[in-house]
Each structure stands twice: as structure tokens, then as C-alpha cells.
Amino acid sequence: MIKERVLTGDRVTGKLHLGHYVGSLQNRVTLQEQYDTFVFLADIQALTTHFDRPQYLGQNLNEITLDYLSAGINPDKSTLFIQSMVPEIAELTVLFSMFVTVNSLRHNPTIKAESKNSSLDELYYGFLGYPVSQAADITFCKATIIPVGEDQLPHLELTRKIVRRFNELYSPILVEPRALISETPRLVGTDGNAKMSKSLGNAIELDSTKEEITFKIRKATTDPARVHKNDPGHPDICPIYAYHRAVRSHGAPEIHDSCESGSISCSACKQLITTALDQLIEPMRERRSYYAARPKVVEDILLSGTKRARDIAQETMSEVREAMGLNYFSK
Ligand code: TRP
């Protein structure tokens, strides 16, 4: 039986953290058991906002690969590859771009939000067009299941539109993917900011030592209404409670009750989550140090995954060329 294909990736703009683990990595670890899973390093997409800092790509690429492997993405089950090393994706992007309107990109809500928040002074062509490149990321291997966050839905819709348009214009060879929306809410930062992010300095990294976890949790914001130990708390606005829910779900209802009734102190609550986080990260640290000590093994994982992706991409491209009549000398 042919397994359905899953594809997801990350821009290589920085190391991954607990928010990524909770929101996507752990899900990929589950998906790889059942599906032909592709996980890729979106270095070209990273360039859309970081074109002036290409020197960081290689370093980020290595760190994220270690994050993947340490989180439990198994290279025997998942295909890991590097976007820029599958040039067929770029080729497909160019072909798709012929029938995508600039207006549809300008009205894409995620593009709008990201360009407002970005440090870029102008709207760049590559950035505006990255959803088209994302459609190529997905369709080159005919992936059907795309696990993403809510913000990626407009891109998925565009991909589906591109596939339909391509199939109707040329020949029905591409496959419409569907989004698999992450059910876990976005993880808050240790400072209570809605988003855990390395650049905001409120993230718990996947290679944290026990001391680092202890320190970050000790300093983390809690419900400001709880001045004294017995003050009733509001767990739903507390980052520590969000962490309980994310990584200690069995114990979370009890924490919720004892916080609301003021029967557990913030420091006892923090102690519990510190232990749970350390237990979660401990096997990741182990796998990380295994791979970090074996750069050649990591390189082979990326090269062989990229080779598999590229073989598939070349097959798809030859179908695409034929569908579009670009196969001049191989008819
Ligand atoms: N834009 C995605 C993100 O920021 C990363 C990404 C690039 C992606 N290409 C993709 C995700 C294709 C899913 C499918 O998270």
C-alpha cells in the first residue's frame, strides 16, 4: 500500500524551541510512523527576509537539523532535505508564477501581517512571491497532508488554487494538498508574551540544561494577582499553567484547581513544571549530543534525504515539462 505523503518545513532563521516542539515537532514525530513524511529546511524562504545575512544560513541549518533529530524525527522514517539543493522547486516556482496574480499575493493576510511586522522597508518581489514558492515546495513531491499553523492557511489555499489552475490549463498531474491544522494553541513565552520566540528572549530551547530550565522557569512571569501564597490565582493567564497543559496534560486540571483555590504556591507549581520539562528535554539532550559529535552522520542524513527529494522532483518536473509542452527534444 502506498503511504500518503506529509510535508512540512521551517525557515532556517534560528534555532527551534519548546514552542516549536509543542506546536509541530512532536506531531511530526507521530506522523512519521504512519506517513511518508518529508521535513525540509526552507533556506530559500529564509532568504526572503534574511537576504542580507546569508552567512547565518549554514549555522542555522545545522542547529535546526540537530533540533529535528533530537526531538525524535527519525531519519529512517522521515526524509530530511534542504530546499535550495532541490533546484526543481525554484524551476516550478517560476512556472507557477506565470498564472498567479500580484493582487492575490498582495491581499494574502499572512503576507500583509508579516510585511507589517518585518524590519524590511519595502515589499520585495521574492518575499511577496514566497507563497508561490511554497506551492512548489508542496507539489514537487505531490504531498497531500500539510501540517501547519493557522497563519499558513492562506498559503495552502493558494497552493490548492495553483494546482487546480495548472491541472486545468495543462494536464491533471498535480495533487491538491490539505492542511492539517495544529490543535495545540501557540505556546506563550516565559515573559507572558503571546509568542515564544528566540528573538524576544522568552524561549526555552530544546538543548537547555537542567540549570537553564530551572533559571528560566524561576524568572518566568506568573499571575500578577498572586502576591501571597494563598491568593486565588488565574491559571488561564499564567504561562506556567500553559506549560503544564502543554507538557503535563495529565496533571493540568489539578494544577488549575489548586491555583484557583490558592492551595498551591507559584514556586511549587514552578517546581513541578521544571521537573517535567527536564524529563521531556533529557532524551533530546542525549540524542543531540550523539548527533552533534557525529557531523558526518548528520551530513549524510541531509544528503541522502535531499537526494531522494531531488529524484522525486526530477520525475515531477519531467511530467510538468511534458504537460506544458516544454519537452522539445524528448518527445
Ligand atoms: N512558511 C512556513 C513557516 O513559516 C515554512 C514553509 C515553507 C512550509 N514551505 C512550506 C510549511 C511548505 C509547509 C509547507 O512555518
mmCIF file of C-alpha atoms and ligand atoms in Angstrom:
data_model
loop_
_atom_site.group_PDB
_atom_site.id
_atom_site.type_symbol
_atom_site.label_atom_id
_atom_site.label_comp_id
_atom_site.label_asym_id
_atom_site.label_seq_id
_atom_site.Cartn_x
_atom_site.Cartn_y
_atom_site.Cartn_z
ATOM 1 C CA MET A 1 0.000 0.000 0.000
ATOM 2 C CA ILE A 2 1.270 3.460 -0.878
ATOM 3 C CA LYS A 3 1.517 5.770 2.099
ATOM 4 C CA GLU A 4 0.152 9.280 1.860
ATOM 5 C CA ARG A 5 2.821 11.935 1.827
ATOM 6 C CA VAL A 6 3.213 14.557 4.543
ATOM 7 C CA LEU A 7 5.376 17.633 4.002
ATOM 8 C CA THR A 8 6.353 20.440 6.342
ATOM 9 C CA GLY A 9 9.325 22.650 6.846
ATOM 10 C CA ASP A 10 10.834 25.507 8.756
ATOM 11 C CA ARG A 11 12.537 28.662 7.658
ATOM 12 C CA VAL A 12 16.104 28.468 8.794
ATOM 13 C CA THR A 13 16.033 31.785 10.606
ATOM 14 C CA GLY A 14 17.018 30.434 14.028
ATOM 15 C CA LYS A 15 17.136 27.502 16.375
ATOM 16 C CA LEU A 16 13.861 25.842 17.361
ATOM 17 C CA HIS A 17 12.431 25.890 20.882
ATOM 18 C CA LEU A 18 9.746 24.423 23.116
ATOM 19 C CA GLY A 19 7.027 26.330 21.230
ATOM 20 C CA HIS A 20 8.046 24.553 18.023
ATOM 21 C CA TYR A 21 8.209 21.219 19.808
ATOM 22 C CA VAL A 22 4.723 21.553 21.247
ATOM 23 C CA GLY A 23 3.218 23.102 18.121
ATOM 24 C CA SER A 24 4.774 20.980 15.412
ATOM 25 C CA LEU A 25 7.784 18.765 16.122
ATOM 26 C CA GLN A 26 6.003 16.296 18.377
ATOM 27 C CA ASN A 27 3.239 15.984 15.825
ATOM 28 C CA ARG A 28 5.759 15.196 13.082
ATOM 29 C CA VAL A 29 7.253 12.512 15.284
ATOM 30 C CA THR A 30 3.812 10.898 15.421
ATOM 31 C CA LEU A 31 3.043 11.408 11.728
ATOM 32 C CA GLN A 32 6.262 9.753 10.570
ATOM 33 C CA GLU A 33 5.005 6.440 11.965
ATOM 34 C CA GLN A 34 2.122 6.417 9.547
ATOM 35 C CA TYR A 35 3.012 8.569 6.557
ATOM 36 C CA ASP A 36 5.803 9.099 4.079
ATOM 37 C CA THR A 37 6.991 12.213 5.849
ATOM 38 C CA PHE A 38 9.133 14.958 4.317
ATOM 39 C CA VAL A 39 10.617 17.596 6.584
ATOM 40 C CA PHE A 40 12.656 20.292 4.969
ATOM 41 C CA LEU A 41 14.884 23.231 5.743
ATOM 42 C CA ALA A 42 13.449 26.252 3.957
ATOM 43 C CA ASP A 43 16.671 28.151 3.385
ATOM 44 C CA ILE A 44 15.437 29.938 0.267
ATOM 45 C CA GLN A 45 12.335 31.073 2.090
ATOM 46 C CA ALA A 46 14.550 32.319 4.923
ATOM 47 C CA LEU A 47 16.346 34.476 2.379
ATOM 48 C CA THR A 48 13.128 36.355 1.599
ATOM 49 C CA THR A 49 13.645 38.237 4.859
ATOM 50 C CA HIS A 50 17.317 37.497 5.565
ATOM 51 C CA PHE A 51 18.928 38.026 2.145
ATOM 52 C CA ASP A 52 21.379 40.454 3.736
ATOM 53 C CA ARG A 53 22.594 37.841 6.233
ATOM 54 C CA PRO A 54 23.174 34.681 4.197
ATOM 55 C CA GLN A 55 26.182 33.755 6.320
ATOM 56 C CA TYR A 56 23.860 32.556 9.112
ATOM 57 C CA LEU A 57 22.027 30.049 6.955
ATOM 58 C CA GLY A 58 24.574 27.264 7.298
ATOM 59 C CA GLN A 59 24.792 27.574 11.032
ATOM 60 C CA ASN A 60 21.006 27.699 11.457
ATOM 61 C CA LEU A 61 20.620 24.758 9.128
ATOM 62 C CA ASN A 62 22.897 22.670 11.308
ATOM 63 C CA GLU A 63 21.182 23.709 14.552
ATOM 64 C CA ILE A 64 17.689 23.028 13.213
ATOM 65 C CA THR A 65 18.752 19.643 11.898
ATOM 66 C CA LEU A 66 20.023 18.817 15.389
ATOM 67 C CA ASP A 67 16.726 20.112 16.802
ATOM 68 C CA TYR A 68 14.829 17.784 14.462
ATOM 69 C CA LEU A 69 16.916 14.746 15.276
ATOM 70 C CA SER A 70 16.928 15.413 18.981
ATOM 71 C CA ALA A 71 13.155 15.927 19.044
ATOM 72 C CA GLY A 72 12.774 12.422 17.640
ATOM 73 C CA ILE A 73 12.410 12.932 13.914
ATOM 74 C CA ASN A 74 13.828 9.659 12.735
ATOM 75 C CA PRO A 75 15.844 9.810 9.513
ATOM 76 C CA ASP A 76 14.874 6.208 8.748
ATOM 77 C CA LYS A 77 11.236 7.237 8.717
ATOM 78 C CA SER A 78 11.319 10.860 7.597
ATOM 79 C CA THR A 79 13.046 12.368 4.592
ATOM 80 C CA LEU A 80 15.013 15.449 5.641
ATOM 81 C CA PHE A 81 16.089 17.759 2.860
ATOM 82 C CA ILE A 82 17.440 21.201 2.042
ATOM 83 C CA GLN A 83 15.223 23.389 -0.128
ATOM 84 C CA SER A 84 17.969 25.116 -2.113
ATOM 85 C CA MET A 85 19.507 21.774 -3.035
ATOM 86 C CA VAL A 86 16.359 20.795 -4.903
ATOM 87 C CA PRO A 87 16.569 23.406 -7.693
ATOM 88 C CA GLU A 88 13.486 21.921 -9.362
ATOM 89 C CA ILE A 89 11.499 23.721 -6.655
ATOM 90 C CA ALA A 90 12.803 27.030 -7.975
ATOM 91 C CA GLU A 91 12.014 25.975 -11.510
ATOM 92 C CA LEU A 92 8.474 25.047 -10.591
ATOM 93 C CA THR A 93 8.094 28.369 -8.762
ATOM 94 C CA VAL A 94 8.900 30.264 -11.938
ATOM 95 C CA LEU A 95 6.390 28.271 -13.959
ATOM 96 C CA PHE A 96 3.646 28.736 -11.347
ATOM 97 C CA SER A 97 4.366 32.465 -11.141
ATOM 98 C CA MET A 98 3.069 32.917 -14.688
ATOM 99 C CA PHE A 99 -0.514 32.354 -13.625
ATOM 100 C CA VAL A 100 -0.571 33.815 -10.099
ATOM 101 C CA THR A 101 -1.729 37.411 -9.911
ATOM 102 C CA VAL A 102 0.150 40.044 -7.954
ATOM 103 C CA ASN A 103 -3.136 41.127 -6.401
ATOM 104 C CA SER A 104 -3.831 37.710 -4.935
ATOM 105 C CA LEU A 105 -0.443 37.903 -3.218
ATOM 106 C CA ARG A 106 -0.878 41.470 -2.016
ATOM 107 C CA HIS A 107 -4.188 40.517 -0.428
ATOM 108 C CA ASN A 108 -2.803 37.434 1.291
ATOM 109 C CA PRO A 109 -3.421 38.189 5.002
ATOM 110 C CA THR A 110 -0.257 36.422 6.181
ATOM 111 C CA ILE A 111 1.897 38.349 3.715
ATOM 112 C CA LYS A 112 0.243 41.564 4.888
ATOM 113 C CA ALA A 113 0.808 40.805 8.564
ATOM 114 C CA GLU A 114 4.387 39.625 8.051
ATOM 115 C CA SER A 115 5.377 42.586 5.933
ATOM 116 C CA LYS A 116 3.958 44.944 8.536
ATOM 117 C CA ASN A 117 5.957 43.280 11.311
ATOM 118 C CA SER A 118 9.149 42.829 9.369
ATOM 119 C CA SER A 119 12.136 45.107 9.505
ATOM 120 C CA LEU A 120 12.168 45.401 5.714
ATOM 121 C CA ASP A 121 11.497 48.896 4.435
ATOM 122 C CA GLU A 122 9.803 47.797 1.236
ATOM 123 C CA LEU A 123 7.816 44.977 -0.235
ATOM 124 C CA TYR A 124 10.272 42.749 -2.070
ATOM 125 C CA TYR A 125 9.432 40.595 -5.068
ATOM 126 C CA GLY A 126 10.827 37.403 -3.513
ATOM 127 C CA PHE A 127 9.009 37.991 -0.260
ATOM 128 C CA LEU A 128 5.706 38.801 -1.953
ATOM 129 C CA GLY A 129 6.075 35.670 -4.010
ATOM 130 C CA TYR A 130 7.112 33.217 -1.321
ATOM 131 C CA PRO A 131 3.643 31.638 -1.157
ATOM 132 C CA VAL A 132 4.178 30.609 -4.795
ATOM 133 C CA SER A 133 7.471 29.033 -3.876
ATOM 134 C CA GLN A 134 5.692 27.313 -1.015
ATOM 135 C CA ALA A 135 3.240 25.841 -3.521
ATOM 136 C CA ALA A 136 6.247 24.400 -5.337
ATOM 137 C CA ASP A 137 7.645 23.006 -2.051
ATOM 138 C CA ILE A 138 4.415 21.100 -1.616
ATOM 139 C CA THR A 139 3.614 19.998 -5.141
ATOM 140 C CA PHE A 140 7.022 18.822 -6.325
ATOM 141 C CA CYS A 141 6.555 15.670 -4.276
ATOM 142 C CA LYS A 142 2.753 15.586 -4.549
ATOM 143 C CA ALA A 143 2.356 15.821 -0.787
ATOM 144 C CA THR A 144 -1.267 15.646 0.327
ATOM 145 C CA ILE A 145 -1.070 16.372 4.048
ATOM 146 C CA ILE A 146 0.478 19.633 5.202
ATOM 147 C CA PRO A 147 0.689 20.095 8.992
ATOM 148 C CA VAL A 148 0.767 23.835 9.596
ATOM 149 C CA GLY A 149 -0.364 26.585 11.908
ATOM 150 C CA GLU A 150 -3.413 28.740 11.258
ATOM 151 C CA ASP A 151 -1.274 31.510 9.700
ATOM 152 C CA GLN A 152 -0.297 29.226 6.823
ATOM 153 C CA LEU A 153 -3.855 28.600 5.643
ATOM 154 C CA PRO A 154 -3.866 31.364 3.016
ATOM 155 C CA HIS A 155 -0.738 29.782 1.514
ATOM 156 C CA LEU A 156 -2.377 26.380 1.459
ATOM 157 C CA GLU A 157 -5.417 27.864 -0.256
ATOM 158 C CA LEU A 158 -3.145 29.417 -2.867
ATOM 159 C CA THR A 159 -1.407 26.079 -3.399
ATOM 160 C CA ARG A 160 -4.744 24.401 -3.981
ATOM 161 C CA LYS A 161 -5.709 27.122 -6.433
ATOM 162 C CA ILE A 162 -2.419 26.788 -8.286
ATOM 163 C CA VAL A 163 -2.849 23.026 -8.546
ATOM 164 C CA ARG A 164 -6.376 23.377 -9.910
ATOM 165 C CA ARG A 165 -5.292 26.022 -12.392
ATOM 166 C CA PHE A 166 -2.269 24.044 -13.537
ATOM 167 C CA ASN A 167 -4.307 20.879 -13.966
ATOM 168 C CA GLU A 168 -6.944 22.684 -15.954
ATOM 169 C CA LEU A 169 -4.527 24.668 -18.127
ATOM 170 C CA TYR A 170 -2.137 21.833 -18.964
ATOM 171 C CA SER A 171 -2.728 18.331 -17.729
ATOM 172 C CA PRO A 172 -4.080 16.887 -14.464
ATOM 173 C CA ILE A 173 -0.804 15.748 -12.954
ATOM 174 C CA LEU A 174 -0.577 17.741 -9.714
ATOM 175 C CA VAL A 175 -2.332 16.855 -6.466
ATOM 176 C CA GLU A 176 -4.310 19.181 -4.197
ATOM 177 C CA PRO A 177 -2.970 19.099 -0.641
ATOM 178 C CA ARG A 178 -4.950 19.639 2.532
ATOM 179 C CA ALA A 179 -3.885 21.440 5.682
ATOM 180 C CA LEU A 180 -3.615 19.577 8.935
ATOM 181 C CA ILE A 181 -4.058 22.337 11.470
ATOM 182 C CA SER A 182 -2.155 22.060 14.708
ATOM 183 C CA GLU A 183 -4.608 21.689 17.593
ATOM 184 C CA THR A 184 -2.257 22.905 20.266
ATOM 185 C CA PRO A 185 -2.519 26.632 20.926
ATOM 186 C CA ARG A 186 0.595 28.719 20.334
ATOM 187 C CA LEU A 187 2.856 28.494 23.360
ATOM 188 C CA VAL A 188 3.337 31.708 25.328
ATOM 189 C CA GLY A 189 6.791 32.994 26.207
ATOM 190 C CA THR A 190 8.222 32.846 29.717
ATOM 191 C CA ASP A 191 7.538 36.594 29.984
ATOM 192 C CA GLY A 192 3.840 36.112 29.218
ATOM 193 C CA ASN A 193 4.183 37.408 25.652
ATOM 194 C CA ALA A 194 1.700 35.614 23.382
ATOM 195 C CA LYS A 195 4.527 34.173 21.330
ATOM 196 C CA MET A 196 7.527 32.205 22.469
ATOM 197 C CA SER A 197 10.376 33.426 20.337
ATOM 198 C CA LYS A 198 14.111 33.303 20.477
ATOM 199 C CA SER A 199 14.427 36.927 19.413
ATOM 200 C CA LEU A 200 12.157 38.050 22.255
ATOM 201 C CA GLY A 201 14.404 36.203 24.715
ATOM 202 C CA ASN A 202 11.439 34.336 26.239
ATOM 203 C CA ALA A 203 12.061 30.891 24.779
ATOM 204 C CA ILE A 204 13.054 27.572 26.320
ATOM 205 C CA GLU A 205 15.474 25.948 23.938
ATOM 206 C CA LEU A 206 15.432 22.255 23.152
ATOM 207 C CA ASP A 207 19.031 21.861 24.253
ATOM 208 C CA SER A 208 18.551 23.603 27.606
ATOM 209 C CA THR A 209 20.398 22.186 30.575
ATOM 210 C CA LYS A 210 18.509 21.488 33.780
ATOM 211 C CA GLU A 211 20.042 24.653 35.241
ATOM 212 C CA GLU A 212 18.841 26.760 32.320
ATOM 213 C CA ILE A 213 15.318 25.372 32.601
ATOM 214 C CA THR A 214 15.294 25.996 36.350
ATOM 215 C CA PHE A 215 16.520 29.548 35.896
ATOM 216 C CA LYS A 216 14.075 30.445 33.128
ATOM 217 C CA ILE A 217 11.100 28.989 34.958
ATOM 218 C CA ARG A 218 12.106 30.662 38.206
ATOM 219 C CA LYS A 219 12.215 34.024 36.422
ATOM 220 C CA ALA A 220 9.038 33.396 34.412
ATOM 221 C CA THR A 221 6.032 35.669 34.808
ATOM 222 C CA THR A 222 3.057 34.331 36.747
ATOM 223 C CA ASP A 223 -0.388 35.694 37.558
ATOM 224 C CA PRO A 224 0.342 39.187 38.985
ATOM 225 C CA ALA A 225 -2.744 38.894 41.248
ATOM 226 C CA ARG A 226 -0.983 36.264 43.310
ATOM 227 C CA VAL A 227 1.093 38.221 45.776
ATOM 228 C CA HIS A 228 0.681 35.871 48.710
ATOM 229 C CA LYS A 229 0.782 32.130 48.543
ATOM 230 C CA ASN A 230 -2.923 31.728 49.350
ATOM 231 C CA ASP A 231 -4.216 34.371 46.959
ATOM 232 C CA PRO A 232 -6.540 32.760 44.423
ATOM 233 C CA GLY A 233 -4.837 32.577 41.013
ATOM 234 C CA HIS A 234 -5.942 32.826 37.397
ATOM 235 C CA PRO A 235 -4.223 29.907 35.700
ATOM 236 C CA ASP A 236 -5.592 30.767 32.272
ATOM 237 C CA ILE A 237 -3.437 33.878 32.083
ATOM 238 C CA CYS A 238 -0.329 32.253 33.535
ATOM 239 C CA PRO A 239 2.456 30.983 31.259
ATOM 240 C CA ILE A 240 3.375 28.329 33.795
ATOM 241 C CA TYR A 241 -0.098 26.865 33.593
ATOM 242 C CA ALA A 242 0.137 26.933 29.782
ATOM 243 C CA TYR A 243 3.306 24.835 30.100
ATOM 244 C CA HIS A 244 1.556 22.397 32.422
ATOM 245 C CA ARG A 245 -1.155 21.961 29.834
ATOM 246 C CA ALA A 246 1.341 21.553 27.031
ATOM 247 C CA VAL A 247 3.730 19.057 28.582
ATOM 248 C CA ARG A 248 1.985 17.701 31.704
ATOM 249 C CA SER A 249 -1.571 17.406 30.469
ATOM 250 C CA HIS A 250 -2.466 14.623 32.926
ATOM 251 C CA GLY A 251 -1.710 16.870 35.884
ATOM 252 C CA ALA A 252 -3.041 20.131 34.437
ATOM 253 C CA PRO A 253 -6.660 20.003 35.742
ATOM 254 C CA GLU A 254 -5.398 19.539 39.271
ATOM 255 C CA ILE A 255 -2.994 22.469 38.888
ATOM 256 C CA HIS A 256 -5.842 24.571 37.541
ATOM 257 C CA ASP A 257 -7.950 23.844 40.634
ATOM 258 C CA SER A 258 -5.197 24.308 43.156
ATOM 259 C CA CYS A 259 -4.085 27.574 41.541
ATOM 260 C CA GLU A 260 -7.637 28.940 41.558
ATOM 261 C CA SER A 261 -8.161 27.956 45.158
ATOM 262 C CA GLY A 262 -4.778 29.265 46.211
ATOM 263 C CA SER A 263 -3.726 25.911 47.613
ATOM 264 C CA ILE A 264 -0.516 25.574 45.628
ATOM 265 C CA SER A 265 2.225 28.186 45.682
ATOM 266 C CA CYS A 266 3.702 29.531 42.461
ATOM 267 C CA SER A 267 7.060 28.155 43.451
ATOM 268 C CA ALA A 268 5.702 24.630 43.995
ATOM 269 C CA CYS A 269 3.885 24.882 40.681
ATOM 270 C CA LYS A 270 7.101 26.010 39.007
ATOM 271 C CA GLN A 271 8.997 23.172 40.610
ATOM 272 C CA LEU A 272 6.633 20.633 39.075
ATOM 273 C CA ILE A 273 6.916 22.089 35.596
ATOM 274 C CA THR A 274 10.691 22.386 35.866
ATOM 275 C CA THR A 275 10.918 18.671 36.566
ATOM 276 C CA ALA A 276 8.521 17.828 33.748
ATOM 277 C CA LEU A 277 10.415 19.989 31.257
ATOM 278 C CA ASP A 278 13.704 18.491 32.302
ATOM 279 C CA GLN A 279 12.289 14.993 31.798
ATOM 280 C CA LEU A 280 10.991 15.988 28.378
ATOM 281 C CA ILE A 281 14.269 17.541 27.280
ATOM 282 C CA GLU A 282 16.621 14.951 28.803
ATOM 283 C CA PRO A 283 16.303 12.415 25.931
ATOM 284 C CA MET A 284 16.589 15.310 23.457
ATOM 285 C CA ARG A 285 19.868 16.379 25.027
ATOM 286 C CA GLU A 286 21.089 12.822 24.718
ATOM 287 C CA ARG A 287 20.187 12.461 21.063
ATOM 288 C CA ARG A 288 21.585 15.907 20.382
ATOM 289 C CA SER A 289 24.953 15.128 21.854
ATOM 290 C CA TYR A 290 25.057 11.872 19.877
ATOM 291 C CA TYR A 291 24.500 13.665 16.567
ATOM 292 C CA ALA A 292 26.467 16.792 17.447
ATOM 293 C CA ALA A 293 29.515 14.551 17.960
ATOM 294 C CA ARG A 294 28.967 12.954 14.532
ATOM 295 C CA PRO A 295 28.734 15.747 11.941
ATOM 296 C CA LYS A 296 29.388 13.280 9.129
ATOM 297 C CA VAL A 297 26.334 11.244 10.082
ATOM 298 C CA VAL A 298 24.209 14.398 10.102
ATOM 299 C CA GLU A 299 25.576 15.431 6.734
ATOM 300 C CA ASP A 300 24.774 12.002 5.286
ATOM 301 C CA ILE A 301 21.214 12.215 6.608
ATOM 302 C CA LEU A 302 20.722 15.552 4.848
ATOM 303 C CA LEU A 303 22.436 14.489 1.658
ATOM 304 C CA SER A 304 20.571 11.238 1.301
ATOM 305 C CA GLY A 305 17.222 12.864 2.145
ATOM 306 C CA THR A 306 17.932 15.608 -0.363
ATOM 307 C CA LYS A 307 18.838 13.050 -2.992
ATOM 308 C CA ARG A 308 15.536 11.248 -2.509
ATOM 309 C CA ALA A 309 13.627 14.543 -2.682
ATOM 310 C CA ARG A 310 15.520 15.562 -5.780
ATOM 311 C CA ASP A 311 14.854 12.288 -7.598
ATOM 312 C CA ILE A 312 11.152 12.775 -6.984
ATOM 313 C CA ALA A 313 11.372 16.435 -8.029
ATOM 314 C CA GLN A 314 13.030 15.479 -11.305
ATOM 315 C CA GLU A 315 10.272 13.000 -12.061
ATOM 316 C CA THR A 316 7.623 15.621 -11.372
ATOM 317 C CA MET A 317 9.479 18.215 -13.442
ATOM 318 C CA SER A 318 9.630 15.939 -16.422
ATOM 319 C CA GLU A 319 5.864 15.438 -16.172
ATOM 320 C CA VAL A 320 5.399 19.196 -15.806
ATOM 321 C CA ARG A 321 7.585 19.952 -18.803
ATOM 322 C CA GLU A 322 5.687 17.459 -20.857
ATOM 323 C CA ALA A 323 2.309 18.825 -19.692
ATOM 324 C CA MET A 324 3.390 22.340 -20.689
ATOM 325 C CA GLY A 325 4.975 21.291 -23.945
ATOM 326 C CA LEU A 326 8.470 22.258 -22.801
ATOM 327 C CA ASN A 327 9.927 18.824 -23.598
ATOM 328 C CA TYR A 328 11.140 19.901 -27.038
ATOM 329 C CA PHE A 329 13.777 17.277 -27.699
ATOM 330 C CA SER A 330 12.432 14.358 -25.709
ATOM 331 C CA LYS A 331 9.092 13.785 -27.395
HETATM 332 N N1 TRP B 1 6.174 29.200 5.773
HETATM 333 C C1 TRP B 1 6.362 28.086 6.653
HETATM 334 C C2 TRP B 1 6.561 28.645 8.060
HETATM 335 O O1 TRP B 1 6.951 29.787 8.215
HETATM 336 C C3 TRP B 1 7.524 27.211 6.277
HETATM 337 C C4 TRP B 1 7.281 26.523 4.982
HETATM 338 C C5 TRP B 1 7.913 26.778 3.794
HETATM 339 C C6 TRP B 1 6.339 25.481 4.731
HETATM 340 N N2 TRP B 1 7.428 25.964 2.830
HETATM 341 C C7 TRP B 1 6.468 25.172 3.355
HETATM 342 C C8 TRP B 1 5.416 24.796 5.530
HETATM 343 C C9 TRP B 1 5.666 24.193 2.769
HETATM 344 C C10 TRP B 1 4.626 23.823 4.931
HETATM 345 C C11 TRP B 1 4.753 23.523 3.565
HETATM 346 O O2 TRP B 1 6.357 27.922 9.009
#
